[in-house]
Structures are given as structure tokens and as C-alpha cells.
PDB file of C-alpha atoms in Angstrom:
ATOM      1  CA  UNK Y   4     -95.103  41.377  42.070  1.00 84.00           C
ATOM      2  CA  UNK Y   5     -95.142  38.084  39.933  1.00 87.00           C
ATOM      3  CA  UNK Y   6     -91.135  37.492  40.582  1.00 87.00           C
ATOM      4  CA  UNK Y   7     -91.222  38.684  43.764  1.00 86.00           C
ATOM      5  CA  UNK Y   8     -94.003  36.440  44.870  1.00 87.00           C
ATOM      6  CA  UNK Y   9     -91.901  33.371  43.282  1.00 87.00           C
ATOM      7  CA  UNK Y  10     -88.974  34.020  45.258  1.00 84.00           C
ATOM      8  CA  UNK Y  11     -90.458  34.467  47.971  1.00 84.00           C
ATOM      9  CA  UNK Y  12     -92.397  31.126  47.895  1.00 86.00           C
ATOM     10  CA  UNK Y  13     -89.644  29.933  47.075  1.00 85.00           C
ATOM     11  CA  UNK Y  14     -87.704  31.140  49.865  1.00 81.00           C
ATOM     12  CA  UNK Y  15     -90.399  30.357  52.621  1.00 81.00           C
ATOM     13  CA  UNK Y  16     -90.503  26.959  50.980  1.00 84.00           C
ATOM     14  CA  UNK Y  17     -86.831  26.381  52.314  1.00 82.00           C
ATOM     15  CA  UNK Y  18     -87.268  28.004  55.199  1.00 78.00           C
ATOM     16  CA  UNK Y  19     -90.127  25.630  56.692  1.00 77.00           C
ATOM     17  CA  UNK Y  20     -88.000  22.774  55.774  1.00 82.00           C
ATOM     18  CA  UNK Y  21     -85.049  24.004  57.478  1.00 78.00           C
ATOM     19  CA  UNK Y  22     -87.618  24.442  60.374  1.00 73.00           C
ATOM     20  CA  UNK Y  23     -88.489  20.721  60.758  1.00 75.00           C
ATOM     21  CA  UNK Y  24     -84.920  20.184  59.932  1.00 78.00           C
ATOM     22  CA  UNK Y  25     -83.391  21.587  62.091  1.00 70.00           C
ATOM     23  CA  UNK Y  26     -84.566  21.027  66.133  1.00 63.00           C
ATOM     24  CA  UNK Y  27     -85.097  24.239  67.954  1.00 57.00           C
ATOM     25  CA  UNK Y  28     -83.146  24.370  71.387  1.00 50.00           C
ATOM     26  CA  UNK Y  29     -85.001  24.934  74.859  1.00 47.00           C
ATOM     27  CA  UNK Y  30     -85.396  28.389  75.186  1.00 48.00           C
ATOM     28  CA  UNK Y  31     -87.177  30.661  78.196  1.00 44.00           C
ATOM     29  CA  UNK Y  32     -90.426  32.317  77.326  1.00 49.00           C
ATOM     30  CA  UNK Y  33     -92.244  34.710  79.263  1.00 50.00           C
ATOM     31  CA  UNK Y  34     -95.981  34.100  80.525  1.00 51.00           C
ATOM     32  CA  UNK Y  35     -97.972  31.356  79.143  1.00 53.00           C
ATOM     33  CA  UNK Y  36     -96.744  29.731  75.536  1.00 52.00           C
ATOM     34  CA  UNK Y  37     -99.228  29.028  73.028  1.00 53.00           C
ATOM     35  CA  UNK Y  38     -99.379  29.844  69.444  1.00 54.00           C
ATOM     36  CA  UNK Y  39    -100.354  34.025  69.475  1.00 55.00           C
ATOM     37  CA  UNK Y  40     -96.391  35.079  69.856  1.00 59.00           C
ATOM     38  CA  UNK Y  41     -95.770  32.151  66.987  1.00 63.00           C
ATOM     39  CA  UNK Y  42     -98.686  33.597  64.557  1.00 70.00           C
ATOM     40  CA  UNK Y  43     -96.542  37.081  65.132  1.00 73.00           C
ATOM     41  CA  UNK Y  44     -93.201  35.761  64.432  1.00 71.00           C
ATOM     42  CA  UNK Y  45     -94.126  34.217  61.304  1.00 75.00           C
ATOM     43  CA  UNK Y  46     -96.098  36.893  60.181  1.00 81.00           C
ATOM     44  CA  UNK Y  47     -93.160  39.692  60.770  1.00 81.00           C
ATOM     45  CA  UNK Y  48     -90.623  37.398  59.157  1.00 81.00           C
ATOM     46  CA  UNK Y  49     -93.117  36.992  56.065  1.00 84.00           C
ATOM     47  CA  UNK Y  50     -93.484  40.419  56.094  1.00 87.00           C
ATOM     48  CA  UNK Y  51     -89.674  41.051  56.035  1.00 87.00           C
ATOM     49  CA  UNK Y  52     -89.050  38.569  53.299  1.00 88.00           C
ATOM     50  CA  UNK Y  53     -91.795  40.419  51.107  1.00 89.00           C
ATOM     51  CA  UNK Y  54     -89.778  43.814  51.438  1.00 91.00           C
ATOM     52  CA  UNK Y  55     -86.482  41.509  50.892  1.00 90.00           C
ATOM     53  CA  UNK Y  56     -87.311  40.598  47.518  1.00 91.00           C
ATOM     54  CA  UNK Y  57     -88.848  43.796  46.689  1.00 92.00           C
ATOM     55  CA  UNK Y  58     -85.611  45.776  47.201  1.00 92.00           C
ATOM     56  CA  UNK Y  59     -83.512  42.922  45.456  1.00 92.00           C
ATOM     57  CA  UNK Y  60     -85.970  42.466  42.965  1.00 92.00           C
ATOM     58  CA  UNK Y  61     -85.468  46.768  42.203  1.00 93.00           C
ATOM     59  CA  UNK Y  62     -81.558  45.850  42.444  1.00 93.00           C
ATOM     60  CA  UNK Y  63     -81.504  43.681  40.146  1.00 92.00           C
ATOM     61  CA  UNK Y  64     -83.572  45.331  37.623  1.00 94.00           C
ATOM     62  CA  UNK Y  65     -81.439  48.599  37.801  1.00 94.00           C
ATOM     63  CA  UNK Y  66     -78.292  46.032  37.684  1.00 93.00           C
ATOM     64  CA  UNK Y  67     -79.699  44.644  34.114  1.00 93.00           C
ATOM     65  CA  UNK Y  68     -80.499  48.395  33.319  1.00 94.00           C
ATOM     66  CA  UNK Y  69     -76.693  49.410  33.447  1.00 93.00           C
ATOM     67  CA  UNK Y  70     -75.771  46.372  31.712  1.00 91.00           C
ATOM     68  CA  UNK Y  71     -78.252  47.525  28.755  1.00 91.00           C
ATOM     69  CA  UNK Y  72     -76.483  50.863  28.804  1.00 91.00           C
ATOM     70  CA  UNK Y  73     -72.894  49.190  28.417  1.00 87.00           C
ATOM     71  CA  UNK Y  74     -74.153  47.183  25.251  1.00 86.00           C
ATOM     72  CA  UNK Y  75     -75.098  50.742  23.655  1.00 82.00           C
ATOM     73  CA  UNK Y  76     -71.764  52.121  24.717  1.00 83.00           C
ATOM     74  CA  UNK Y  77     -70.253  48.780  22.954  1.00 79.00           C
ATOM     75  CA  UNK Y  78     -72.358  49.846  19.851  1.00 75.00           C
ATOM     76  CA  UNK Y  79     -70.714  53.247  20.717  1.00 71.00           C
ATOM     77  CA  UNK Y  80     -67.793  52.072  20.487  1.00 68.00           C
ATOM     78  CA  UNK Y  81     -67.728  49.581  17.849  1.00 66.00           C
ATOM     79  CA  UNK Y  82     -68.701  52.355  15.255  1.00 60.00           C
ATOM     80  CA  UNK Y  83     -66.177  55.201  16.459  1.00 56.00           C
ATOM     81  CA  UNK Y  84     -63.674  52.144  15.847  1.00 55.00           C
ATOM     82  CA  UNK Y  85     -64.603  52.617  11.944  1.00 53.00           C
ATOM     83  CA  UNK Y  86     -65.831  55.840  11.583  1.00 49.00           C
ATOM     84  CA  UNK Y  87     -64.264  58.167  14.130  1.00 47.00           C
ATOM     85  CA  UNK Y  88     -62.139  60.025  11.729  1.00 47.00           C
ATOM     86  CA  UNK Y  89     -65.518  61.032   9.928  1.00 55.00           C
ATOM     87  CA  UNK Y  90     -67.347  62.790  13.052  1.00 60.00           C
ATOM     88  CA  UNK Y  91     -67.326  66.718  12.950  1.00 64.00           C
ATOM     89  CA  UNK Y  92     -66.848  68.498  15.820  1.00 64.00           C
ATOM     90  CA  UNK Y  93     -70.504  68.890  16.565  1.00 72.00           C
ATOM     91  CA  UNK Y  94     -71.652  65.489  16.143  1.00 71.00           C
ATOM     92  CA  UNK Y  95     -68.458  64.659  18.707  1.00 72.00           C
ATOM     93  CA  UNK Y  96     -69.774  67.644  20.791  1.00 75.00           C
ATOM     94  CA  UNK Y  97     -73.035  66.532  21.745  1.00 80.00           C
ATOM     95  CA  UNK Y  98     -72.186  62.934  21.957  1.00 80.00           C
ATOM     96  CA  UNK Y  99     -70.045  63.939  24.687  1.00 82.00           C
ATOM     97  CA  UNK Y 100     -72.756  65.629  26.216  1.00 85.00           C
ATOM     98  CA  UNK Y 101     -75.061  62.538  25.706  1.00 86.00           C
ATOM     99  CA  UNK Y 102     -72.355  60.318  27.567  1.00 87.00           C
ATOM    100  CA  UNK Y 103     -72.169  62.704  30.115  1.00 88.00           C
ATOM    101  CA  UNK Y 104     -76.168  62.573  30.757  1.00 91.00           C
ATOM    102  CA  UNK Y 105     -75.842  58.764  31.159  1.00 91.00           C
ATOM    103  CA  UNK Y 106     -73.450  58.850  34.104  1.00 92.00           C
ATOM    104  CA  UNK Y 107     -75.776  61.585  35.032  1.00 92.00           C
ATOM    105  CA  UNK Y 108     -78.699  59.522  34.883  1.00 93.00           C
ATOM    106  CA  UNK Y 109     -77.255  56.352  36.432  1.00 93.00           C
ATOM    107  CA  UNK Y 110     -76.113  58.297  39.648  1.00 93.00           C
ATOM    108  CA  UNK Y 111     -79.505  60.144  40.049  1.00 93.00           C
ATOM    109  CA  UNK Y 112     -81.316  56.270  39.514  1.00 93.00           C
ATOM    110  CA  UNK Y 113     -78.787  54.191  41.927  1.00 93.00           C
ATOM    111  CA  UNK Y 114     -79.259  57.174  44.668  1.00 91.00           C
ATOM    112  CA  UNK Y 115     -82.302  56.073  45.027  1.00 91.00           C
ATOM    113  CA  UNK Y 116     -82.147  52.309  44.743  1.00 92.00           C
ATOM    114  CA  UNK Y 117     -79.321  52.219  46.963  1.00 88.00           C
ATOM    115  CA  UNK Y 118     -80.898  53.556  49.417  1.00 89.00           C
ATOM    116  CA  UNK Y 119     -83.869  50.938  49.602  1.00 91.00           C
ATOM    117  CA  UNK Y 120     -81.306  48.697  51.181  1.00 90.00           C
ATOM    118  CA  UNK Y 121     -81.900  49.872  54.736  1.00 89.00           C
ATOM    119  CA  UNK Y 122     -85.125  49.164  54.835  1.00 90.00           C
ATOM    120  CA  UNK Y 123     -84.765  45.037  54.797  1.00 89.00           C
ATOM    121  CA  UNK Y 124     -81.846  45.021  56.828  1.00 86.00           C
ATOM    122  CA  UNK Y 125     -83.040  47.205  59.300  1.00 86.00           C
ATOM    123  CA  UNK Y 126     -86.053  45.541  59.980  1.00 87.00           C
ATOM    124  CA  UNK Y 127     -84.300  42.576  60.327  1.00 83.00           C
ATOM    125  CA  UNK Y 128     -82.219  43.987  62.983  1.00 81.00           C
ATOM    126  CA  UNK Y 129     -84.875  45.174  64.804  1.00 81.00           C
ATOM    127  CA  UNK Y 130     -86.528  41.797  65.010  1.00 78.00           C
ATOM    128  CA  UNK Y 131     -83.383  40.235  66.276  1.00 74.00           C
ATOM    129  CA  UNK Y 132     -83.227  43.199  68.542  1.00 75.00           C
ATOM    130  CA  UNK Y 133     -86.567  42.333  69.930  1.00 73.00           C
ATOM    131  CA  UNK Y 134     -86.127  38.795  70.398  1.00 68.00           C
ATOM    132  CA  UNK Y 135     -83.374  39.300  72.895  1.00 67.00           C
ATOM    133  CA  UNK Y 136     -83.877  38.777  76.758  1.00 63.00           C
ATOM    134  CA  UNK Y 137     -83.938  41.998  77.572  1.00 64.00           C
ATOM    135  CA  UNK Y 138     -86.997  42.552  75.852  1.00 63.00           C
ATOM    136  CA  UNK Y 139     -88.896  39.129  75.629  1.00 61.00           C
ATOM    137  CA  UNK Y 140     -86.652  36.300  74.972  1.00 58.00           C
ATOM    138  CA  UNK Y 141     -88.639  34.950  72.009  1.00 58.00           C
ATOM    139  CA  UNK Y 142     -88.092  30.995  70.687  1.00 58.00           C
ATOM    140  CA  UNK Y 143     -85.583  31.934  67.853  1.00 60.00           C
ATOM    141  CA  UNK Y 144     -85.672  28.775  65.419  1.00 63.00           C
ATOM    142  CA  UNK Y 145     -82.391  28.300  63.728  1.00 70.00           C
ATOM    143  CA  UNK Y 146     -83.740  28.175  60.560  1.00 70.00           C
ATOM    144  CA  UNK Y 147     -84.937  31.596  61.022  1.00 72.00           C
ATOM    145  CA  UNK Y 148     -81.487  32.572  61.820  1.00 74.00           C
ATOM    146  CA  UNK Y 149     -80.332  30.960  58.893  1.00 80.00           C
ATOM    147  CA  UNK Y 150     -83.040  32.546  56.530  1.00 81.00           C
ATOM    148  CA  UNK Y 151     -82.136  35.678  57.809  1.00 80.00           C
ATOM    149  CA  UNK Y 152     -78.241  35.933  57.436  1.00 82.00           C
ATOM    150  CA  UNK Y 153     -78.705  34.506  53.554  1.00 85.00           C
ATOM    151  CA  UNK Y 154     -81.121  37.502  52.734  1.00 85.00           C
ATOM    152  CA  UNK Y 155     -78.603  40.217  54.791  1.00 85.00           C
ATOM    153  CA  UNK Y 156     -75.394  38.285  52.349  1.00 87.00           C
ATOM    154  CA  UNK Y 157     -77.822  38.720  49.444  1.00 89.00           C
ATOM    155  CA  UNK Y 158     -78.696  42.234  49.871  1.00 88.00           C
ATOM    156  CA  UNK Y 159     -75.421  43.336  50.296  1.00 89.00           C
ATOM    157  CA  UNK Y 160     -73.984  41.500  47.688  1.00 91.00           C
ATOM    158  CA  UNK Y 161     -76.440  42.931  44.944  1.00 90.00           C
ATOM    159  CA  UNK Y 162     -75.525  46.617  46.627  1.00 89.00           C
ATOM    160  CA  UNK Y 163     -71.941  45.756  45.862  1.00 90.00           C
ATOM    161  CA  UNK Y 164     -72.565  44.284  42.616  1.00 92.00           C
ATOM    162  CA  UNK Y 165     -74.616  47.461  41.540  1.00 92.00           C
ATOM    163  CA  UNK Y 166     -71.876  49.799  42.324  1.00 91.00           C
ATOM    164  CA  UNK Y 167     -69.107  47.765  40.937  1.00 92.00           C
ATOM    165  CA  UNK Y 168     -71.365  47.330  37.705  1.00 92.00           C
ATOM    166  CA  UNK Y 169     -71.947  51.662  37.736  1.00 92.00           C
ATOM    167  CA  UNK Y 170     -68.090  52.481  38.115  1.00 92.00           C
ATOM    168  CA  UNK Y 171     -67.515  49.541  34.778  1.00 91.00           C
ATOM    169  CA  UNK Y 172     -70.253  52.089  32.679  1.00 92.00           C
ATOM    170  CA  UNK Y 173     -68.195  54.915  34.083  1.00 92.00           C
ATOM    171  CA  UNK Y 174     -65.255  54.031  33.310  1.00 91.00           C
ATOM    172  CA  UNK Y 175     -66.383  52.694  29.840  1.00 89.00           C
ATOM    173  CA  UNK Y 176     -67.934  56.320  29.427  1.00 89.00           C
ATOM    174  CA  UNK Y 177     -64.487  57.876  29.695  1.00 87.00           C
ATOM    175  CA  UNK Y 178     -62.962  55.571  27.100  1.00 84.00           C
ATOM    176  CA  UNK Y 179     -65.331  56.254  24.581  1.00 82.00           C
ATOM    177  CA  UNK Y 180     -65.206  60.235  25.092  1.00 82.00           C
ATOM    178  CA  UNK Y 181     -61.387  59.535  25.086  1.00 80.00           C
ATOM    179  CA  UNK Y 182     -61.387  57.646  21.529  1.00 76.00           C
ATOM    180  CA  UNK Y 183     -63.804  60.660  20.457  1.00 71.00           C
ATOM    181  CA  UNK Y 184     -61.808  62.688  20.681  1.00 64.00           C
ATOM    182  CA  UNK Y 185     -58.563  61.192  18.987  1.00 63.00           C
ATOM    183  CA  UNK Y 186     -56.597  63.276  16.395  1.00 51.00           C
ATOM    184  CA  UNK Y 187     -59.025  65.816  16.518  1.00 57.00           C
ATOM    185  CA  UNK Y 188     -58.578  69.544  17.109  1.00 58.00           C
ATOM    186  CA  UNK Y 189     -57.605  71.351  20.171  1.00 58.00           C
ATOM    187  CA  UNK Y 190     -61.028  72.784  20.575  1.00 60.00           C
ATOM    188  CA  UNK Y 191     -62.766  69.217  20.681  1.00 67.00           C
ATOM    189  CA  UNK Y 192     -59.847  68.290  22.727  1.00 74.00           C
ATOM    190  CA  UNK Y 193     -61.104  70.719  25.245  1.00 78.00           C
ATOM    191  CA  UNK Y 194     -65.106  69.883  25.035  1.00 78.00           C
ATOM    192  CA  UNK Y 195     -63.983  66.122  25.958  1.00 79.00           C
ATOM    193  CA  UNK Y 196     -62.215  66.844  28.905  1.00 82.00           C
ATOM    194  CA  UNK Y 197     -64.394  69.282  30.506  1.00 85.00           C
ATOM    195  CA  UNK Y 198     -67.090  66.308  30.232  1.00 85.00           C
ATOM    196  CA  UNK Y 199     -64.648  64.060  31.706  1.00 86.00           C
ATOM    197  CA  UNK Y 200     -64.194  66.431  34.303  1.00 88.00           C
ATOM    198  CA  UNK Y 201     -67.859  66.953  35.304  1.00 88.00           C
ATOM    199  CA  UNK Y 202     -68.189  63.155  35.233  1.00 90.00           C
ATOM    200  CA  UNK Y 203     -65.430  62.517  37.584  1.00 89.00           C
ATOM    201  CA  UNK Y 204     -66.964  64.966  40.000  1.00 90.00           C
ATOM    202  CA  UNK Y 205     -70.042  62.820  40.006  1.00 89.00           C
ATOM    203  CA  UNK Y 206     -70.219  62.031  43.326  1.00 88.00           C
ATOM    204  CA  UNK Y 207     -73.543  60.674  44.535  1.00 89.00           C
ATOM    205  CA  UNK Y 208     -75.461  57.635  44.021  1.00 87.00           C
ATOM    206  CA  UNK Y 209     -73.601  54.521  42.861  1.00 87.00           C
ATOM    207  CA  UNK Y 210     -70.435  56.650  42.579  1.00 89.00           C
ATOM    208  CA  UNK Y 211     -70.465  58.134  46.148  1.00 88.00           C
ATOM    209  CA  UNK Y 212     -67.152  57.522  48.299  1.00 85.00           C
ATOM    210  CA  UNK Y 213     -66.782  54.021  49.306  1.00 82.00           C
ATOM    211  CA  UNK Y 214     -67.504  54.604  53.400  1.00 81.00           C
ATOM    212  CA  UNK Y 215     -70.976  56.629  52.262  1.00 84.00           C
ATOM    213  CA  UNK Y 216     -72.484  54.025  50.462  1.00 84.00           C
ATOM    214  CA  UNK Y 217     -75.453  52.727  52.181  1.00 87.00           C
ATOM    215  CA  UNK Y 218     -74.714  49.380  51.587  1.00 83.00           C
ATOM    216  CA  UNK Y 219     -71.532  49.885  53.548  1.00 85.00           C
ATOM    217  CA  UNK Y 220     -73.114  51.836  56.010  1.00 85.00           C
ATOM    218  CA  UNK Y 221     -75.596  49.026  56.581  1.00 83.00           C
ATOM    219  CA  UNK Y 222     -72.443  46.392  56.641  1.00 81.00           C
ATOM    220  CA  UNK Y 223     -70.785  48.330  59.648  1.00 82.00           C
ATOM    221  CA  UNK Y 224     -74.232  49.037  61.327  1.00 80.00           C
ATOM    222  CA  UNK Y 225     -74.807  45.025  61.208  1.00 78.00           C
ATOM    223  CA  UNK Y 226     -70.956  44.408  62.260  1.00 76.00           C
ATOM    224  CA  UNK Y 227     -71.690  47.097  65.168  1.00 76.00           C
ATOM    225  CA  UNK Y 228     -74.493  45.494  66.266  1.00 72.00           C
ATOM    226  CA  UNK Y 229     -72.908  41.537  66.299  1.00 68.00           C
ATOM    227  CA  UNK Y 230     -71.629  42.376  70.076  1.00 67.00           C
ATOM    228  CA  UNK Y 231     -75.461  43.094  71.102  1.00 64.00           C
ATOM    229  CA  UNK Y 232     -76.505  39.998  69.461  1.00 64.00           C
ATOM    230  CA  UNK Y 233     -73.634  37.429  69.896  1.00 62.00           C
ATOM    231  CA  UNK Y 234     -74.713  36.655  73.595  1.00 58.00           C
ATOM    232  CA  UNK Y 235     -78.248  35.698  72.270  1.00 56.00           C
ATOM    233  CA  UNK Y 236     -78.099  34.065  68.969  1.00 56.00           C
ATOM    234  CA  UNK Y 237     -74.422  32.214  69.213  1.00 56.00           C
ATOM    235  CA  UNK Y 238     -76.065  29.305  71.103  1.00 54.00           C
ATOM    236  CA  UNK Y 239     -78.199  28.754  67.404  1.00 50.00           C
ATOM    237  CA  UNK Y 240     -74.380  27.366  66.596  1.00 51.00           C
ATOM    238  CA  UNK Y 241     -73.806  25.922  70.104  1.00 52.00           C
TER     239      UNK Y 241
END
């Protein structure tokens, strides 16, 4: 709560200075204007940068986590360098196995971290979405607009950056099972690539198909919905 509350100061920080920055254009507004629909706007959007930070803020920490994991593989690997020619088939058995419950544990963690990325964007859609003149035809301050499209880049660049950094510890698990099993007997040979074989038919959580990840998912939902929104929020740029 400590980091998140930093950024987020932080971030609300910039974003009143872009507000005074940058001049709002005249917009319609519906009924009388006074500061109730403003106290709600900046509340929601407060609100929405709180969950922001909370989901990057999990991101990043399971980001950091896989990065631990590749300097044990590194240890891993550094010592089969020397001594690989000493393990017996055992000790080469149920390191295997142990390799094979790390890909197995970083899929079942990033299944659910992934999906914590809807929740930020979608809220942010839906405020957009409610802003619109269909529904009320809110004052949208640029800044806002700004604000929001660096938090949507941000949270889909840590979902990319999460996956890319899960398929590197993969693929890094393979090699080492792969040195592990070098010059040794058929039998071992065997052991190795059935538990390269069960990790290549991991298929869920960071190492899901490209088009199910729900970072993707969220890109083409927010592409989808630019037609909706272009009409409105274009004349921020105008």
C-alpha cells in the first residue's frame, strides 16, 4: 500500500498540473453546472488510479519474482557446467521434476495476475463510455485523457513484459533439463523428455496462446471500442 500510495501521488501530482496546463475546451453540459458532477469525476478517476497501481504494482512484483527464479536456474546451470558428469540418475530425476514444478508454478501464479488487468482498463472504458453524449456529455479535461491513455500503455506493457519474461524462464527450463541430461543413459534420456513434454503442453497462464491472453484481449477490446469513442474524445487533439 506504501508504493502504491507513492505512485499514485505521484501520478495525481502530474495530472493536476497537466490540468492547469492544459485549457479545457467548451464543452455542453446538461442541467445546471456546479461542482457535484466535478467532485464525482475526480473521485472515480482517483478511484481508478488506486486499482491502476494496485494491478501494476502485483505485475511488477510477479515480474521480479520470475527474474529471482532465472538467477536460481543460472546457479542451476552454472554448477551442471562443472559437475554434470557427477549427477546419478536420481539426483537428475527429480531435478527434472523440480524444473518442471517451476513452470508449473509460474503458469498457475501469472493466471491469476494476468487476469487483474481487466479490471483497470475496464473501468476506464466505462468512464469514457459514460462521458459520451449519449449518456451525459461530461467536461472531459485533456489531461484526464492524457492520464488515462499513459496508465492503459502502462498496463499493457507490464502484461507483455510478464509474459515475455515467463516464456525466457521457460525456455531457460528446457536448456537446463537438456544439459541434464547430456551423455547420460537412455533411461534418463527418456525422464528428460517426458518433462519437456509436459512443460511444453503448459498452456495456461503466462504461456497461454498469444490471442487468449488477457492482456491482448483487453488490447483488441480497447482497439474495438476507439470507433465508439473517436467522435467524442478526438476534439481533446483538435
Amino acid at each position: 500500500m506504501l508504493r502504491v500510495t507513492a505512485m499514485w501521488l505521484l501520478f495525481i501530482t502530474i495530472a493536476a498540473l497537466l490540468y492547469y496546463l492544459l485549457p479545457d475546451w467548451p464543452a455542453p453540459h446538461r442541467g445546471e453546472k456546479d461542482g457535484y458532477g466535478l467532485f464525482w469525476q475526480v473521485a472515480s478517476f482517483s478511484v481508478i488510479m488506486v486499482l491502476t497501481f494496485l494491478v501494476l504494482d502485483a505485475l511488477r512484483l510477479c515480474y521480479y519474482w520470475i527474474q529471482k527464479l532465472h538467477t536460481k536456474l543460472d546457479e542451476l546451470s552454472t554448477r551442471d557446467s562443472t559437475a554434470k558428469y557427477h549427477y546419478s540418475d536420481t539426483e537428475i530425476n527429480s531435478t527434472s521434476k523440480l524444473l518442471e514444478e517451476i513452470v508449473i508454478l509460474v503458469a498457475k501464479r501469472t493466471r491469476v495476475i494476468d487476469k487483474l488487468i481487466y479490471y483497470p482498463l475496464l473501468t476506464i472504458m466505462l468512464m469514457l463510455f459514460a462521458s459520451i453524449s449519449y449518456f451525459d456529455n461530461q467536461d472531459f479535461p485533456r489531461s484526464m485523457g492524457i492520464t488515462f491513455a499513459a496508465s492503459i500503455t502502462l498496463l499493457i506493457f507490464a502484461g507483455f513484459k510478464l509474459r515475455t519474461e515467463a516464456d525466457r524462464l521457460k525456455f531457460k527450463v528446457i536448456q537446463c533439463l537438456e544439459n541434464l541430461s547430456h551423455e547420460k543413459g537412455h533411461l534418463v534420456q527418456q525422464q528428460v523428455d517426458k518433462a519437456i513434454q509436459n512443460i511444453n503442453t503448459i498452456s495456461y497462464g503466462a504461456f497461454q496462446s498469444m490471442q487468449e491472453q488477457p492482456v491482448m484481449r483487453t488490447l483488441l477490446l480497447i482497439l474495438a471500442s476507439l470507433g465508439l469513442f473517436a467522435g467524442e474524445y478526438l476534439k481533446m487533439f483538435g
